[in-house]
Each structure stands twice: as C-alpha cells, then as structure tokens.
C-alpha positions as a printed NumPy array, in Angstrom:
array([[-35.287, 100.654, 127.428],
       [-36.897, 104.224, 128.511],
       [-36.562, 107.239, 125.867],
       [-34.271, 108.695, 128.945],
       [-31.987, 105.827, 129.338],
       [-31.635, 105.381, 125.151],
       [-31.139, 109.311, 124.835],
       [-28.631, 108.893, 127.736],
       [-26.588, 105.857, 126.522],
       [-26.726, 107.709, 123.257],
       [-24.741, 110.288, 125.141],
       [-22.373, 108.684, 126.97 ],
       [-21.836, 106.08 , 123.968],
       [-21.453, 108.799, 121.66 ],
       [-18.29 , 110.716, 123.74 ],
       [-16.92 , 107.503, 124.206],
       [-15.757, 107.131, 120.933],
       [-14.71 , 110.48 , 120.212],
       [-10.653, 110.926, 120.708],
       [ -9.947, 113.639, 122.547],
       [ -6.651, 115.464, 120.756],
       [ -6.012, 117.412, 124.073],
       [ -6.196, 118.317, 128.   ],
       [ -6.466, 121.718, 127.98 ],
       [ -7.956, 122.927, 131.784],
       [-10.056, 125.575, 132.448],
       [-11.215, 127.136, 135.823],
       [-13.711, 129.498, 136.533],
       [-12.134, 132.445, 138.313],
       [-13.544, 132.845, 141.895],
       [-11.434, 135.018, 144.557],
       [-11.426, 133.116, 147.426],
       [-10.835, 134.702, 151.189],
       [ -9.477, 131.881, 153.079],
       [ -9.806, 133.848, 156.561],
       [ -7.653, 136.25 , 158.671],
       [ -4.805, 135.186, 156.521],
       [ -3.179, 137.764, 154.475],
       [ -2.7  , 135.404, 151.923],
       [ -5.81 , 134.781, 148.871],
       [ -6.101, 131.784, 146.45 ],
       [ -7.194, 132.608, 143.076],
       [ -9.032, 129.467, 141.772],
       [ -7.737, 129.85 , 138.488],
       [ -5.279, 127.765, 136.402],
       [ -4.417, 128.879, 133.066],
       [ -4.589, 127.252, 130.316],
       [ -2.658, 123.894, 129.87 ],
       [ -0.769, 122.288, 126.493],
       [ -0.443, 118.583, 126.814],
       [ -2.282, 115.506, 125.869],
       [ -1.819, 112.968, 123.096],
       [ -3.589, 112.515, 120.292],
       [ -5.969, 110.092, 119.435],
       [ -6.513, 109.227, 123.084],
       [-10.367, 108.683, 123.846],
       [-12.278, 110.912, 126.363],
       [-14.471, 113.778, 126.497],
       [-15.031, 116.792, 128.151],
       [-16.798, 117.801, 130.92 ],
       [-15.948, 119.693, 134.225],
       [-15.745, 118.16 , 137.963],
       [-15.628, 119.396, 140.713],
       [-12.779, 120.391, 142.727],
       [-12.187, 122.107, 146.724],
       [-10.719, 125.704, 146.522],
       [-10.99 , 128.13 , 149.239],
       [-13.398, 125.32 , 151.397],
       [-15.839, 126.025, 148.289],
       [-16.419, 123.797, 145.256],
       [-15.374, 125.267, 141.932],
       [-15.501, 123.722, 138.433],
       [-12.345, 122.636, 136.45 ],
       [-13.267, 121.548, 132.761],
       [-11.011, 118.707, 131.789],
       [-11.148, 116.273, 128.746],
       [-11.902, 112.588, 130.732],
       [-10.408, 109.875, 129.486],
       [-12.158, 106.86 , 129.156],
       [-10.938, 103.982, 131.257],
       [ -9.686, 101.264, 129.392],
       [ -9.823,  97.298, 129.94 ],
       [-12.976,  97.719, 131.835],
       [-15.384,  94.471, 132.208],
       [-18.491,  96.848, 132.321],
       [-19.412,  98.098, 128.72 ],
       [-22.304, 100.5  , 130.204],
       [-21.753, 103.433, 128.741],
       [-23.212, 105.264, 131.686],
       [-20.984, 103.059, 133.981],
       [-17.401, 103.864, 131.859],
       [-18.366, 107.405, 131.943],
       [-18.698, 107.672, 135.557],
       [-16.062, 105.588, 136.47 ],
       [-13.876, 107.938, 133.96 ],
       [-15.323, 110.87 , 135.908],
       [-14.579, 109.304, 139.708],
       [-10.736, 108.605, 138.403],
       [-10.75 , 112.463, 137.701],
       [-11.676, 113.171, 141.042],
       [ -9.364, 110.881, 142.404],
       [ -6.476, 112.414, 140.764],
       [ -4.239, 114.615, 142.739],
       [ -4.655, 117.905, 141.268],
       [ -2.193, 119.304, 138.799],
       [  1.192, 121.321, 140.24 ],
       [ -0.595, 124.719, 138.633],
       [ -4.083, 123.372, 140.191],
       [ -2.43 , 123.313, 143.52 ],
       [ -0.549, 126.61 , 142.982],
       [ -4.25 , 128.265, 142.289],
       [ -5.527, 126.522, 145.718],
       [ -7.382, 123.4  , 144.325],
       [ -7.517, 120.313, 146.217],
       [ -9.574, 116.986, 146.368],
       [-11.016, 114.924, 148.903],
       [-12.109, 111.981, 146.987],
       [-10.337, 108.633, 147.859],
       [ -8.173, 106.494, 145.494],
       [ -9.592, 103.284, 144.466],
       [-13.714, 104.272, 144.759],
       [-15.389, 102.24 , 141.943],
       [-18.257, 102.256, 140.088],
       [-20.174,  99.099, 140.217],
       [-23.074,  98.18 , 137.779],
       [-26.696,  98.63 , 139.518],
       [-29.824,  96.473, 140.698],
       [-32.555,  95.178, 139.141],
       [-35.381,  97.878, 139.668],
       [-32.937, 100.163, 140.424],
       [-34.068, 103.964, 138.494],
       [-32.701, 105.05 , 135.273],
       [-29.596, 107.075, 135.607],
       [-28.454, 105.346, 139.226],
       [-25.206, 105.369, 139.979],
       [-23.856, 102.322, 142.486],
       [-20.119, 102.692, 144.346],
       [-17.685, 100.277, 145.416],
       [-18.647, 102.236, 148.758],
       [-22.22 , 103.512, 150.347],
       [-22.351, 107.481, 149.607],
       [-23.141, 108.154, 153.214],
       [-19.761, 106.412, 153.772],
       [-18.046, 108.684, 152.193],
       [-16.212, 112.384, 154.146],
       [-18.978, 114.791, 153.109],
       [-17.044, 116.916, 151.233],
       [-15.837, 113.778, 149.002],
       [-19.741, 112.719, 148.62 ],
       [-20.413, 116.777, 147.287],
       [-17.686, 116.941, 144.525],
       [-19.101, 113.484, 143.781],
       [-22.624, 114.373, 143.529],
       [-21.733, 117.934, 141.985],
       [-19.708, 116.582, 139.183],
       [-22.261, 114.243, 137.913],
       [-24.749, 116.467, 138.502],
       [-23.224, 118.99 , 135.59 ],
       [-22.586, 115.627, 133.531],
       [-24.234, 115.343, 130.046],
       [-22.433, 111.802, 130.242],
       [-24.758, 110.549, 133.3  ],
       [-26.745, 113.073, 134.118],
       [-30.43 , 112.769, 132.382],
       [-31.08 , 116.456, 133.789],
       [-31.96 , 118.896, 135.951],
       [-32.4  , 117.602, 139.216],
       [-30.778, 115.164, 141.906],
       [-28.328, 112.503, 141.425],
       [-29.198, 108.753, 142.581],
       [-26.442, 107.113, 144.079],
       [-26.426, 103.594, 145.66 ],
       [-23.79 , 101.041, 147.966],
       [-23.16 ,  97.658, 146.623],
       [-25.823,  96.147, 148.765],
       [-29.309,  95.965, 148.312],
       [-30.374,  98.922, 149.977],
       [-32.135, 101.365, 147.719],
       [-30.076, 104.361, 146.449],
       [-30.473, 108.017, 147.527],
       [-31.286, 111.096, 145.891],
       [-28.525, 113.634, 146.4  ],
       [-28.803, 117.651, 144.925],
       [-26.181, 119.893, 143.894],
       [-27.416, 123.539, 144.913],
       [-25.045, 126.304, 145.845],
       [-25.58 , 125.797, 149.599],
       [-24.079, 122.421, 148.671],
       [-21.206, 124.379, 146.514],
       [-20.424, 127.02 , 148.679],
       [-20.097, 124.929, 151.791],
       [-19.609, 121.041, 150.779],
       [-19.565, 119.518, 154.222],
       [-23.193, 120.442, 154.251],
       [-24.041, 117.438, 152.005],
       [-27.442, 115.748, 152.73 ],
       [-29.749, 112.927, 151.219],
       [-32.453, 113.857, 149.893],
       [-34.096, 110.443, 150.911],
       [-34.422, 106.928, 149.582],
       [-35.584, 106.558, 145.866],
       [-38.324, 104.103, 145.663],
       [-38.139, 101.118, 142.631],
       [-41.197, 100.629, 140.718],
       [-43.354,  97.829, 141.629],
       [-43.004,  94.708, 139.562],
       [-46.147,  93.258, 141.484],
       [-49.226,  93.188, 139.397],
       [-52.298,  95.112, 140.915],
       [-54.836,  93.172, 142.268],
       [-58.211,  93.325, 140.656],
       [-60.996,  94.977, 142.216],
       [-63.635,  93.03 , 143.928],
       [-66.698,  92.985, 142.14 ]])
C-alpha cells in the first residue's frame, strides 16, 4: 500500500468511526441574479438543529446547484450502513453520492438550492491497476447530465475523505475502460454544464522491462 493510499484510508477510516452528534448546515452566502427576473435567490440556509446522537458520519461540504452555479453546503455525512464494501474510501464516497442524491432540505429549496444527481448512482469497488484514489460508479461519468457529473466531481474534489489533494478527481464506469481525470476549477463552478475530461488516466505497467541487448 502507497504512503497516499495508507494516509488516505487513515482518513476516511478515521471519520468513519467518529459519531457525529449533529446536522447542522451551512452555506456560503453568494447573491445570485437568476436573469431579467425581479426575483434573487440568496444561497444561504441558516443554521439547522436536528440530528441524533451517536449516529456515525462526518463532515464535509458537497456541492449543490443555486442560481445555475455550484455552491457549497457543509453537512455532517452519514456513513451508510450494511454495506458489503468495507473500503473506507468506497463508504465515504458512497456516503457522499447519497448526499447528493438527497432532495435538498425545505429551507435549502427556499434559499434556491437544487440537485441534479440521480437516485440510486453507486459506488462500485475499482480495477486491478486502477490509480490510488479512483473512484468507479454504478454508471460511466460521461453518462451522467453534466451538471450531475460537476457536483460529483466538485464534491470529492473538496473531500479530505477521498480526495488525496490538490488536483483532479479519477472517476471510472464499471467496465474495464480506464477512468478519467476530471478538475474542479471555477469555470467548472460557475457554469457546471461546462464539465470536461481531462483525458484517460493511464495504469502502471505490470510488464517487466526487457533487458537491453548487449
């Protein structure tokens, strides 16, 4: 196991077992003009009371449409349960698709938030060869309505859970084509439909090198 996949199952393992004693949600506050109408969404939901204790999760933020922009909600996850995967990286994105899933709140949808992401997308575990930190779907990414595939890729892009970093996320089908590398930038967050690949991540070689002729 690399020093990046220990440090990040060390991560994910780590907020898996710590109980979550609330779901308070935050928003960042972003005005939003919506176009010639009058009328202006404030991307902001206060702050919410609610949970119960002792229920596992952790927090982290995803990513959710306002105003046809992508804005961050921070939300404690909770950790789906009876799960035949015990990856830690796996549970934690699964956990953080389920969020995205989720219809938004009634005070979400008063502030203008909305998601795209389809019920029932899964996380399924990844390839031989496949790089550190790939995620694999029930569905191929490209598959996906754009703006679904950037609150995806945004959200486990700002991930401490899956993300190893700074940099893109690698997503995969359930076939055996190679996964993608997909960034989050703010081209990405200010107009989500604008999604693209940033091409096919290539698996290290397991073929020995041939020796050079004498």
């Amino acid at each position: 196991m690399t020093r990046t996949r220990r440090a990040l199952a060390g991560i994910a393992l780590g907020v898996l077992l710590t109980g979550a004693t609330g779901c308070g949600i935050r928003a960042t506050t972003v005005p939003v003009d919506v176009g010639a109408a009058p009328s202006r969404v404030s991307c902001d939901t206060p702050e919410q009371a609610g949970g119960q204790s002792g229920v596992q999760g952790f927090r982290a933020t995803v990513a959710l449409v306002c105003g046809s922009q992508l804005v961050n909600v921070e939300r404690v996850i909770p950790v789906p349960e009876k799960r035949p995967v015990r990856d830690p990286l796996v549970l934690a994105a699964q956990a953080l698709l389920e969020a995205l899933a989720k219809e938004p709140s009634a005070a979400e949808r008063d502030a203008g938030f909305t998601t795209g992401v389809p019920e029932g997308l899964q996380v399924v575990p990844v390839r031989a060869g496949d790089p550190a930190g790939t995620v694999r779907l029930s569905r191929k990414p490209e598959d996906l309505p754009p703006v679904a595939l950037s609150q995806l890729v945004c959200t486990l892009a700002d991930s401490d859970a899956v993300s190893a970093g700074p940099g893109p996320v690698v997503l995969g089908g359930p076939d055996a084509d190679p996964p993608r590398a997909w960034e989050c930038g703010e081209a990405v967050r200010s107009r989500p439909e604008s999604v693209a690949t940033l091409g096919d991540v290539v698996r290290p070689s397991t073929t020995p090198k041939a020796s050079p002729t004498p």
